[in-house]
Amino acid sequence: MENRCKTKVKMEEINIKNNLPNDVLEHIIKHLPLKDFLNLRIICRSWNDIISKAVVNKRCRHLVEIPLVFAQYVLDFAQYVDMRCFYSFLWSEGARYCKTPLLGPMNRCHGSIEGWLIVSDYSEKTFATFFLLNPVTNKRIVIPSKYYFPSNSPDQCDKKIFMGKMVASSNPCCDGADCILVGLSTDCCHIVLYKFYDDSWTMIEPDDSYSTFIDVEVIGKKVYVSTARMLLQSILVYDVDNCTTGSPKAEFLAYHPRPRSLEPRPYTSFLARDEALKYLYIIHMFDTWERKTRDVNTFQVFKLEVNNHVEWQIANLKDKVVFVSGLKSIVMLRDKFAGDKELIEENCVYFTLNSQCSIYPKSGLQLGKFCFTDSRIKYFPVETTDPWLVPSPVWFLPSVW
């Protein structure tokens, strides 16, 4: 009798699950974090089918996740990738998630865009192929056109050219037809554009031999490039939409905003954009090398309205949070992290850096937070790896699409 009752209850539970309306389940999905979303798919076959269709049709998505740090460790004299890890400042002390995405030893990650890693394949000597990888679903979007590297570089100290940072204009899964991929070469003398809608690569070089490219960001169909000429740094903009043949022409946008400091101090600048694609951000990071480590002192954040181009404004981060790295910087509203909002401190910059230099080769990955409210810096512990491997960290926003 008891077994019969248990069987009846189980059958009723299965019946309820199978008959749950699609719109109700989709409403539930929107209030779940990624982990619970993935677990929901394995409860029963009908739920898995509903969720799979919702993802394919892009009708609903889980809550926005807090970005992770994707770190790839390489030998500083080779392109061979020895190890990859995910890190988070929310995990327990020294923790890391070592599930390696489906990448080979000759694959390099150059950036990310809304759930996708931008990856190259250097298996061949004269050219590279590129693809975008979603580590959550293991889905790939392969770029069919090969990219052939220039045979020489204007920089005589950099005979062999590789790809450095890469950015994308939009999520390729949602807006693939209009997506633009932009890459900055390691010699800082070449920028390459790939337009998904006509499957072609376009190369951009500086207008003169005295200029170098420092950083790159893309907003819509416009590419914003941070450049340096002697001691003068400026922002150039390339309008891809108005260029039908050849390379787009550079237009001067603005000089770098001057650091708010009474005394000159060394700093590094990073470009970023906001989610509304309204502002171009430039983040100045002031740091020094002391005690054989890279010590971050402070940050300054400026923004420029891309459709107004009046002047740089000091960015108020009260309702925003900034994530900074050499390969990907993100500016997001703190309210976007609805499920984990309290875990993210407002008015802060979270940063991840490679603190290795030629003088102190055994330093490595750094993960920290700078708070503008009290001007204090907190470093998060990260599990150490082989000290001779160089980390190349990327901020990555996990998503199913």
GROMACS .gro file of C-alpha atoms in nm:
model
  401
    1MET     CA    1   0.000   0.000   0.000
    2GLU     CA    2   0.281   0.239   0.095
    3ASN     CA    3   0.472   0.167  -0.227
    4ARG     CA    4   0.156   0.225  -0.428
    5CYS     CA    5   0.107   0.568  -0.268
    6LYS     CA    6   0.468   0.666  -0.336
    7THR     CA    7   0.429   0.561  -0.699
    8LYS     CA    8   0.110   0.765  -0.730
    9VAL     CA    9   0.274   1.075  -0.583
   10LYS     CA   10   0.570   1.036  -0.816
   11MET     CA   11   0.342   1.004  -1.118
   12GLU     CA   12   0.156   1.318  -1.014
   13GLU     CA   13   0.485   1.508  -0.986
   14ILE     CA   14   0.587   1.394  -1.333
   15ASN     CA   15   0.247   1.494  -1.469
   16ILE     CA   16   0.274   1.842  -1.315
   17LYS     CA   17   0.620   1.893  -1.464
   18ASN     CA   18   0.513   1.776  -1.808
   19ASN     CA   19   0.204   1.999  -1.809
   20LEU     CA   20   0.372   2.315  -1.681
   21PRO     CA   21   0.289   2.593  -1.932
   22ASN     CA   22   0.579   2.716  -2.141
   23ASP     CA   23   0.535   3.081  -2.043
   24VAL     CA   24   0.542   2.990  -1.673
   25LEU     CA   25   0.868   2.799  -1.712
   26GLU     CA   26   1.022   3.081  -1.916
   27HIS     CA   27   0.923   3.328  -1.645
   28ILE     CA   28   1.098   3.108  -1.389
   29ILE     CA   29   1.412   3.095  -1.604
   30LYS     CA   30   1.446   3.474  -1.600
   31HIS     CA   31   1.481   3.468  -1.221
   32LEU     CA   32   1.742   3.192  -1.200
   33PRO     CA   33   2.121   3.216  -1.190
   34LEU     CA   34   2.313   3.025  -1.456
   35LYS     CA   35   2.388   2.724  -1.233
   36ASP     CA   36   2.021   2.671  -1.145
   37PHE     CA   37   1.925   2.728  -1.507
   38LEU     CA   38   2.153   2.445  -1.618
   39ASN     CA   39   2.026   2.217  -1.340
   40LEU     CA   40   1.667   2.287  -1.442
   41ARG     CA   41   1.730   2.131  -1.782
   42ILE     CA   42   1.807   1.788  -1.637
   43ILE     CA   43   1.492   1.756  -1.424
   44CYS     CA   44   1.281   1.616  -1.705
   45ARG     CA   45   1.286   1.585  -2.082
   46SER     CA   46   0.995   1.821  -2.145
   47TRP     CA   47   1.162   2.100  -1.947
   48ASN     CA   48   1.486   2.045  -2.133
   49ASP     CA   49   1.302   2.075  -2.465
   50ILE     CA   50   1.125   2.395  -2.359
   51ILE     CA   51   1.443   2.556  -2.230
   52SER     CA   52   1.643   2.449  -2.537
   53LYS     CA   53   1.385   2.608  -2.768
   54ALA     CA   54   1.378   2.924  -2.558
   55VAL     CA   55   1.756   2.952  -2.584
   56VAL     CA   56   1.761   2.882  -2.959
   57ASN     CA   57   1.489   3.142  -3.020
   58LYS     CA   58   1.652   3.380  -2.766
   59ARG     CA   59   1.322   3.442  -2.590
   60CYS     CA   60   1.455   3.435  -2.237
   61ARG     CA   61   1.780   3.414  -2.046
   62HIS     CA   62   1.898   3.350  -1.692
   63LEU     CA   63   2.008   3.628  -1.457
   64VAL     CA   64   2.322   3.820  -1.549
   65GLU     CA   65   2.627   3.655  -1.396
   66ILE     CA   66   2.915   3.833  -1.227
   67PRO     CA   67   3.214   3.826  -1.467
   68LEU     CA   68   3.481   3.562  -1.424
   69VAL     CA   69   3.850   3.593  -1.505
   70PHE     CA   70   3.964   3.358  -1.779
   71ALA     CA   71   4.341   3.322  -1.746
   72GLN     CA   72   4.558   3.143  -1.999
   73TYR     CA   73   4.915   3.067  -1.899
   74VAL     CA   74   5.189   3.067  -2.162
   75LEU     CA   75   5.566   3.066  -2.174
   76ASP     CA   76   5.681   3.422  -2.233
   77PHE     CA   77   5.894   3.316  -2.529
   78ALA     CA   78   5.633   3.098  -2.704
   79GLN     CA   79   5.270   3.094  -2.812
   80TYR     CA   80   5.211   2.748  -2.667
   81VAL     CA   81   4.935   2.757  -2.404
   82ASP     CA   82   5.018   2.537  -2.107
   83MET     CA   83   4.714   2.585  -1.883
   84ARG     CA   84   4.381   2.770  -1.859
   85CYS     CA   85   4.172   2.851  -1.552
   86PHE     CA   86   3.865   3.047  -1.448
   87TYR     CA   87   3.895   3.270  -1.140
   88SER     CA   88   3.642   3.470  -0.940
   89PHE     CA   89   3.681   3.718  -0.654
   90LEU     CA   90   3.369   3.560  -0.499
   91TRP     CA   91   3.513   3.214  -0.449
   92SER     CA   92   3.688   3.086  -0.141
   93GLU     CA   93   4.049   3.175  -0.072
   94GLY     CA   94   4.284   3.080  -0.351
   95ALA     CA   95   4.013   2.899  -0.544
   96ARG     CA   96   4.001   2.858  -0.916
   97TYR     CA   97   3.786   2.663  -1.157
   98CYS     CA   98   4.011   2.454  -1.378
   99LYS     CA   99   3.760   2.322  -1.627
  100THR     CA  100   3.942   2.391  -1.953
  101PRO     CA  101   3.728   2.491  -2.251
  102LEU     CA  102   3.761   2.290  -2.567
  103LEU     CA  103   4.081   2.461  -2.677
  104GLY     CA  104   4.407   2.323  -2.812
  105PRO     CA  105   4.766   2.417  -2.721
  106MET     CA  106   4.794   2.648  -3.024
  107ASN     CA  107   4.473   2.835  -2.942
  108ARG     CA  108   4.496   3.180  -2.783
  109CYS     CA  109   4.215   3.385  -2.631
  110HIS     CA  110   4.229   3.752  -2.729
  111GLY     CA  111   3.913   3.891  -2.568
  112SER     CA  112   3.546   3.825  -2.502
  113ILE     CA  113   3.199   3.950  -2.588
  114GLU     CA  114   2.885   3.868  -2.385
  115GLY     CA  115   2.942   3.500  -2.312
  116TRP     CA  116   3.185   3.429  -2.596
  117LEU     CA  117   3.563   3.404  -2.596
  118ILE     CA  118   3.742   3.535  -2.907
  119VAL     CA  119   4.002   3.272  -2.995
  120SER     CA  120   4.272   3.222  -3.258
  121ASP     CA  121   4.434   2.906  -3.391
  122TYR     CA  122   4.806   2.932  -3.471
  123SER     CA  123   4.848   2.575  -3.598
  124GLU     CA  124   4.974   2.707  -3.931
  125LYS     CA  125   5.282   2.930  -3.964
  126THR     CA  126   5.173   3.190  -4.219
  127PHE     CA  127   4.813   3.250  -4.117
  128ALA     CA  128   4.568   3.219  -3.830
  129THR     CA  129   4.207   3.114  -3.811
  130PHE     CA  130   3.962   3.258  -3.561
  131PHE     CA  131   3.649   3.142  -3.387
  132LEU     CA  132   3.423   3.241  -3.100
  133LEU     CA  133   3.367   2.988  -2.823
  134ASN     CA  134   3.092   2.976  -2.561
  135PRO     CA  135   3.248   2.783  -2.267
  136VAL     CA  136   2.904   2.722  -2.110
  137THR     CA  137   2.752   2.544  -2.411
  138ASN     CA  138   3.079   2.458  -2.596
  139LYS     CA  139   2.923   2.608  -2.908
  140ARG     CA  140   3.160   2.755  -3.169
  141ILE     CA  141   3.114   3.018  -3.436
  142VAL     CA  142   3.395   2.969  -3.686
  143ILE     CA  143   3.516   3.256  -3.901
  144PRO     CA  144   3.570   3.096  -4.243
  145SER     CA  145   3.817   3.349  -4.377
  146LYS     CA  146   4.184   3.299  -4.287
  147TYR     CA  147   4.395   3.591  -4.172
  148TYR     CA  148   4.746   3.615  -4.320
  149PHE     CA  149   4.987   3.809  -4.102
  150PRO     CA  150   5.203   4.085  -4.255
  151SER     CA  151   5.545   3.959  -4.362
  152ASN     CA  152   5.722   4.241  -4.180
  153SER     CA  153   5.659   4.499  -3.913
  154PRO     CA  154   5.754   4.868  -3.899
  155ASP     CA  155   5.872   4.793  -3.547
  156GLN     CA  156   6.220   4.650  -3.602
  157CYS     CA  157   6.219   4.500  -3.253
  158ASP     CA  158   5.912   4.291  -3.331
  159LYS     CA  159   5.992   4.071  -3.629
  160LYS     CA  160   5.720   3.813  -3.560
  161ILE     CA  161   5.364   3.945  -3.549
  162PHE     CA  162   5.079   3.787  -3.357
  163MET     CA  163   4.733   3.902  -3.268
  164GLY     CA  164   4.692   4.087  -2.938
  165LYS     CA  165   4.364   4.223  -2.806
  166MET     CA  166   4.041   4.161  -3.000
  167VAL     CA  167   3.695   4.312  -2.951
  168ALA     CA  168   3.355   4.257  -3.115
  169SER     CA  169   3.078   4.506  -3.184
  170SER     CA  170   2.796   4.278  -3.064
  171ASN     CA  171   2.700   3.928  -2.955
  172PRO     CA  172   2.761   3.715  -3.268
  173CYS     CA  173   2.482   3.476  -3.170
  174CYS     CA  174   2.223   3.755  -3.150
  175ASP     CA  175   2.343   3.996  -3.416
  176GLY     CA  176   2.586   3.798  -3.627
  177ALA     CA  177   2.497   3.964  -3.955
  178ASP     CA  178   2.612   4.307  -3.835
  179CYS     CA  179   2.894   4.194  -3.607
  180ILE     CA  180   3.240   4.341  -3.657
  181LEU     CA  181   3.555   4.186  -3.515
  182VAL     CA  182   3.853   4.414  -3.449
  183GLY     CA  183   4.205   4.305  -3.360
  184LEU     CA  184   4.521   4.486  -3.251
  185SER     CA  185   4.848   4.319  -3.351
  186THR     CA  186   5.132   4.267  -3.105
  187ASP     CA  187   5.360   4.507  -3.294
  188CYS     CA  188   5.110   4.790  -3.225
  189CYS     CA  189   5.134   4.888  -3.593
  190HIS     CA  190   4.839   4.699  -3.742
  191ILE     CA  191   4.465   4.686  -3.676
  192VAL     CA  192   4.254   4.430  -3.856
  193LEU     CA  193   3.878   4.436  -3.913
  194TYR     CA  194   3.657   4.142  -3.998
  195LYS     CA  195   3.303   4.210  -4.116
  196PHE     CA  196   3.071   3.912  -4.076
  197TYR     CA  197   2.832   4.045  -4.339
  198ASP     CA  198   3.084   4.032  -4.624
  199ASP     CA  199   3.336   3.779  -4.488
  200SER     CA  200   3.645   3.992  -4.540
  201TRP     CA  201   3.953   4.112  -4.351
  202THR     CA  202   4.068   4.474  -4.374
  203MET     CA  203   4.400   4.604  -4.242
  204ILE     CA  204   4.462   4.950  -4.096
  205GLU     CA  205   4.808   5.098  -4.043
  206PRO     CA  206   4.916   5.425  -3.877
  207ASP     CA  207   4.925   5.734  -4.095
  208ASP     CA  208   5.293   5.789  -4.016
  209SER     CA  209   5.588   5.589  -3.887
  210TYR     CA  210   5.595   5.778  -3.557
  211SER     CA  211   5.251   5.663  -3.440
  212THR     CA  212   5.158   5.340  -3.267
  213PHE     CA  213   4.828   5.183  -3.168
  214ILE     CA  214   4.776   5.130  -2.794
  215ASP     CA  215   4.421   5.004  -2.746
  216VAL     CA  216   4.101   4.947  -2.940
  217GLU     CA  217   3.724   4.944  -2.881
  218VAL     CA  218   3.424   4.922  -3.114
  219ILE     CA  219   3.082   5.082  -3.075
  220GLY     CA  220   2.832   5.003  -3.348
  221LYS     CA  221   3.010   5.039  -3.681
  222LYS     CA  222   3.279   5.272  -3.548
  223VAL     CA  223   3.621   5.162  -3.428
  224TYR     CA  224   3.787   5.375  -3.160
  225VAL     CA  225   4.165   5.350  -3.139
  226SER     CA  226   4.394   5.486  -2.871
  227THR     CA  227   4.717   5.603  -3.035
  228ALA     CA  228   5.050   5.745  -2.925
  229ARG     CA  229   5.278   5.974  -3.123
  230MET     CA  230   5.588   6.068  -2.928
  231LEU     CA  231   5.445   6.183  -2.592
  232LEU     CA  232   5.106   6.280  -2.734
  233GLN     CA  233   4.818   6.034  -2.695
  234SER     CA  234   4.485   6.067  -2.874
  235ILE     CA  235   4.172   5.881  -2.982
  236LEU     CA  236   4.106   5.818  -3.352
  237VAL     CA  237   3.778   5.689  -3.492
  238TYR     CA  238   3.731   5.476  -3.805
  239ASP     CA  239   3.381   5.462  -3.956
  240VAL     CA  240   3.349   5.114  -4.105
  241ASP     CA  241   2.995   5.175  -4.234
  242ASN     CA  242   3.103   5.461  -4.460
  243CYS     CA  243   3.386   5.261  -4.616
  244THR     CA  244   3.285   5.032  -4.902
  245THR     CA  245   3.632   4.967  -5.046
  246GLY     CA  246   3.978   4.970  -4.896
  247SER     CA  247   4.060   5.072  -4.541
  248PRO     CA  248   3.849   5.327  -4.352
  249LYS     CA  249   4.009   5.666  -4.295
  250ALA     CA  250   4.103   5.790  -3.951
  251GLU     CA  251   3.931   6.092  -3.799
  252PHE     CA  252   4.064   6.269  -3.493
  253LEU     CA  253   3.822   6.242  -3.201
  254ALA     CA  254   3.996   6.375  -2.890
  255TYR     CA  255   4.319   6.384  -2.699
  256HIS     CA  256   4.351   6.161  -2.395
  257PRO     CA  257   4.207   6.325  -2.083
  258ARG     CA  258   4.479   6.457  -1.860
  259PRO     CA  259   4.524   6.271  -1.531
  260ARG     CA  260   4.403   6.464  -1.229
  261SER     CA  261   4.734   6.471  -1.046
  262LEU     CA  262   4.963   6.747  -0.924
  263GLU     CA  263   5.274   6.546  -1.002
  264PRO     CA  264   5.347   6.329  -1.308
  265ARG     CA  265   5.308   5.958  -1.244
  266PRO     CA  266   5.328   5.658  -1.479
  267TYR     CA  267   4.993   5.514  -1.578
  268THR     CA  268   4.831   5.271  -1.820
  269SER     CA  269   4.512   5.349  -2.011
  270PHE     CA  270   4.230   5.111  -2.105
  271LEU     CA  271   3.935   5.169  -2.339
  272ALA     CA  272   3.585   5.043  -2.261
  273ARG     CA  273   3.224   5.108  -2.356
  274ASP     CA  274   2.894   5.111  -2.168
  275GLU     CA  275   2.607   4.869  -2.232
  276ALA     CA  276   2.391   5.136  -2.393
  277LEU     CA  277   2.673   5.205  -2.643
  278LYS     CA  278   2.642   5.574  -2.558
  279TYR     CA  279   2.977   5.645  -2.395
  280LEU     CA  280   3.339   5.563  -2.465
  281TYR     CA  281   3.531   5.521  -2.140
  282ILE     CA  282   3.901   5.558  -2.075
  283ILE     CA  283   4.039   5.421  -1.750
  284HIS     CA  284   4.375   5.546  -1.622
  285MET     CA  285   4.548   5.300  -1.388
  286PHE     CA  286   4.841   5.434  -1.186
  287ASP     CA  287   5.084   5.168  -1.071
  288THR     CA  288   5.442   5.117  -0.959
  289TRP     CA  289   5.684   4.826  -0.939
  290GLU     CA  290   5.781   4.773  -0.578
  291ARG     CA  291   5.888   4.471  -0.378
  292LYS     CA  292   5.911   4.271  -0.701
  293THR     CA  293   5.537   4.310  -0.764
  294ARG     CA  294   5.314   4.542  -0.959
  295ASP     CA  295   5.140   4.766  -0.705
  296VAL     CA  296   4.828   4.946  -0.824
  297ASN     CA  297   4.792   5.287  -0.658
  298THR     CA  298   4.472   5.438  -0.792
  299PHE     CA  299   4.234   5.469  -1.089
  300GLN     CA  300   4.076   5.759  -1.276
  301VAL     CA  301   3.778   5.704  -1.506
  302PHE     CA  302   3.662   5.940  -1.782
  303LYS     CA  303   3.382   5.914  -2.037
  304LEU     CA  304   3.303   6.074  -2.372
  305GLU     CA  305   2.959   6.076  -2.533
  306VAL     CA  306   3.022   5.923  -2.875
  307ASN     CA  307   2.745   6.118  -3.051
  308ASN     CA  308   2.831   6.452  -2.894
  309HIS     CA  309   3.214   6.467  -2.874
  310VAL     CA  310   3.217   6.775  -2.652
  311GLU     CA  311   3.477   6.692  -2.392
  312TRP     CA  312   3.585   6.421  -2.153
  313GLN     CA  313   3.385   6.407  -1.832
  314ILE     CA  314   3.489   6.256  -1.501
  315ALA     CA  315   3.278   5.941  -1.481
  316ASN     CA  316   3.056   5.902  -1.175
  317LEU     CA  317   3.052   5.530  -1.096
  318LYS     CA  318   2.796   5.547  -0.815
  319ASP     CA  319   2.553   5.311  -0.992
  320LYS     CA  320   2.812   5.139  -1.212
  321VAL     CA  321   3.097   4.894  -1.176
  322VAL     CA  322   3.406   4.866  -1.394
  323PHE     CA  323   3.603   4.550  -1.473
  324VAL     CA  324   3.949   4.618  -1.620
  325SER     CA  325   4.204   4.394  -1.791
  326GLY     CA  326   4.445   4.428  -2.080
  327LEU     CA  327   4.229   4.218  -2.313
  328LYS     CA  328   3.878   4.314  -2.200
  329SER     CA  329   3.730   4.599  -1.997
  330ILE     CA  330   3.361   4.619  -1.907
  331VAL     CA  331   3.140   4.898  -1.769
  332MET     CA  332   2.808   4.770  -1.630
  333LEU     CA  333   2.520   4.893  -1.418
  334ARG     CA  334   2.535   4.737  -1.074
  335ASP     CA  335   2.159   4.670  -1.089
  336LYS     CA  336   2.222   4.423  -1.374
  337PHE     CA  337   2.348   4.173  -1.117
  338ALA     CA  338   2.001   4.131  -0.966
  339GLY     CA  339   2.076   3.800  -0.800
  340ASP     CA  340   2.422   3.895  -0.671
  341LYS     CA  341   2.391   4.273  -0.644
  342GLU     CA  342   2.496   4.277  -0.279
  343LEU     CA  343   2.816   4.091  -0.367
  344ILE     CA  344   2.930   4.371  -0.596
  345GLU     CA  345   3.044   4.690  -0.427
  346GLU     CA  346   2.938   5.014  -0.591
  347ASN     CA  347   3.173   5.289  -0.704
  348CYS     CA  348   3.454   5.037  -0.761
  349VAL     CA  349   3.695   4.913  -1.025
  350TYR     CA  350   3.770   4.540  -1.028
  351PHE     CA  351   4.097   4.468  -1.205
  352THR     CA  352   4.298   4.167  -1.316
  353LEU     CA  353   4.653   4.207  -1.442
  354ASN     CA  354   4.965   4.025  -1.544
  355SER     CA  355   5.220   4.156  -1.294
  356GLN     CA  356   5.515   3.987  -1.462
  357CYS     CA  357   5.802   4.187  -1.606
  358SER     CA  358   6.150   4.105  -1.734
  359ILE     CA  359   6.308   4.218  -1.406
  360TYR     CA  360   6.088   4.002  -1.183
  361PRO     CA  361   5.978   3.706  -1.399
  362LYS     CA  362   5.830   3.511  -1.108
  363SER     CA  363   5.544   3.750  -1.039
  364GLY     CA  364   5.209   3.656  -1.193
  365LEU     CA  365   4.834   3.705  -1.191
  366GLN     CA  366   4.675   3.979  -0.981
  367LEU     CA  367   4.306   4.017  -0.900
  368GLY     CA  368   4.194   4.318  -0.700
  369LYS     CA  369   3.940   4.593  -0.631
  370PHE     CA  370   3.981   4.969  -0.603
  371CYS     CA  371   3.708   5.163  -0.421
  372PHE     CA  372   3.663   5.532  -0.505
  373THR     CA  373   3.471   5.591  -0.181
  374ASP     CA  374   3.770   5.539   0.047
  375SER     CA  375   4.052   5.510  -0.214
  376ARG     CA  376   4.148   5.170  -0.079
  377ILE     CA  377   4.268   4.865  -0.271
  378LYS     CA  378   4.190   4.508  -0.181
  379TYR     CA  379   4.369   4.214  -0.343
  380PHE     CA  380   4.195   3.879  -0.377
  381PRO     CA  381   4.401   3.561  -0.332
  382VAL     CA  382   4.454   3.349  -0.641
  383GLU     CA  383   4.600   3.002  -0.646
  384THR     CA  384   4.953   3.021  -0.779
  385THR     CA  385   5.076   2.828  -1.080
  386ASP     CA  386   5.414   2.763  -1.236
  387PRO     CA  387   5.593   3.096  -1.172
  388TRP     CA  388   5.756   3.092  -1.514
  389LEU     CA  389   5.424   3.095  -1.697
  390VAL     CA  390   5.282   3.430  -1.805
  391PRO     CA  391   4.909   3.484  -1.736
  392SER     CA  392   4.697   3.667  -1.995
  393PRO     CA  393   4.369   3.741  -1.811
  394VAL     CA  394   4.036   3.824  -1.977
  395TRP     CA  395   3.710   3.930  -1.811
  396PHE     CA  396   3.438   3.694  -1.926
  397LEU     CA  397   3.060   3.720  -1.873
  398PRO     CA  398   2.912   3.364  -1.865
  399SER     CA  399   2.591   3.315  -2.064
  400VAL     CA  400   2.409   3.044  -2.258
  401TRP     CA  401   2.390   3.271  -2.564
   0.00000   0.00000   0.00000
